[in-house]
XYZ file of C-alpha atoms in Angstrom:
103
model
C 0.020 0.167 -0.271
C 1.032 3.512 -0.742
C 1.239 6.132 1.972
C -1.597 8.169 0.080
C -4.104 5.152 0.893
C -3.261 5.745 4.588
C -3.499 9.588 4.600
C -7.078 9.713 5.688
C -8.093 7.345 8.550
C -11.514 7.172 7.213
C -10.531 6.504 3.799
C -11.374 4.019 1.444
C -8.394 1.330 2.836
C -10.374 1.291 6.169
C -13.479 -0.076 4.186
C -11.830 -3.337 3.577
C -12.564 -4.937 6.738
C -16.116 -3.642 6.821
C -16.476 -4.969 3.316
C -15.299 -8.648 4.447
C -17.724 -8.498 7.223
C -20.553 -7.470 5.384
C -19.791 -10.115 2.733
C -19.770 -12.490 5.879
C -23.090 -11.549 7.250
C -24.702 -11.984 3.661
C -23.249 -15.716 3.075
C -24.593 -16.238 6.404
C -27.976 -15.029 5.750
C -27.948 -17.047 2.388
C -26.974 -20.099 4.400
C -30.122 -19.714 6.343
C -32.494 -18.856 3.844
C -31.300 -22.077 1.901
C -31.573 -24.014 5.082
C -35.150 -22.958 5.641
C -35.891 -24.040 2.341
C -34.164 -27.317 2.496
C -36.297 -28.083 5.890
C -39.571 -27.344 3.796
C -38.541 -29.769 1.052
C -37.599 -32.316 3.722
C -41.129 -31.880 4.943
C -42.729 -32.773 1.773
C -40.445 -35.658 1.469
C -41.994 -36.983 4.705
C -45.174 -37.022 3.317
C -46.780 -40.205 1.775
C -46.549 -40.616 -2.029
C -48.324 -43.436 -3.234
C -48.060 -42.760 -7.387
C -44.801 -43.910 -9.000
C -44.710 -40.283 -9.861
C -44.646 -39.112 -6.504
C -42.090 -41.693 -5.283
C -39.691 -40.407 -8.181
C -40.570 -36.903 -7.244
C -39.423 -37.511 -3.709
C -36.222 -39.261 -4.824
C -35.379 -36.199 -6.691
C -36.427 -34.006 -4.203
C -34.186 -35.948 -1.568
C -31.133 -35.448 -3.728
C -31.835 -31.789 -3.898
C -32.214 -31.398 -0.446
C -28.546 -33.430 0.135
C -26.996 -30.840 -2.639
C -28.641 -27.645 -0.469
C -26.994 -29.074 2.696
C -23.975 -29.280 1.006
C -24.175 -25.649 0.030
C -25.426 -24.592 3.117
C -22.294 -25.785 4.547
C -20.395 -24.392 1.828
C -21.721 -20.814 2.384
C -21.153 -21.102 6.021
C -17.795 -22.230 6.061
C -17.032 -18.970 3.304
C -19.145 -16.714 5.998
C -16.574 -17.871 8.959
C -13.591 -17.164 6.627
C -14.985 -13.796 5.548
C -15.623 -12.862 8.998
C -11.965 -14.156 9.972
C -10.612 -12.338 7.280
C -12.520 -9.105 8.370
C -10.938 -9.491 11.838
C -7.203 -9.806 10.434
C -8.274 -6.397 8.308
C -9.538 -5.006 11.331
C -5.892 -5.330 12.973
C -4.027 -4.360 10.371
C -6.314 -1.125 9.958
C -5.837 -0.394 13.849
C -2.230 -1.202 13.644
C -1.695 1.323 10.809
C -3.756 3.797 12.757
C -1.797 3.179 15.500
C 1.290 3.766 13.900
C 0.331 7.229 12.231
C 0.362 5.851 8.890
C -3.832 6.738 8.788
C -3.162 10.427 10.343
């Protein structure tokens, strides 16, 4: 980073941790929404389906809910990583301000 990036303590370079934190929050929210959808789909799978078409639909839906579960896990992991990155950026930003680089 160049000195001009540090010239203003409220400048855009301080926004990096906020952006990473916001991304983590958005990812966590998306994971929660997908988990709700997965739970609703699972409740449909638990219904009694007597027709062959109904059984095929349930089999399909079970496969989709498994795929959604993987996606929820990946989004949750990405959220944790983004939040950890935001924490690391906040520490670097605080050090930069503390050493006068953000003054």
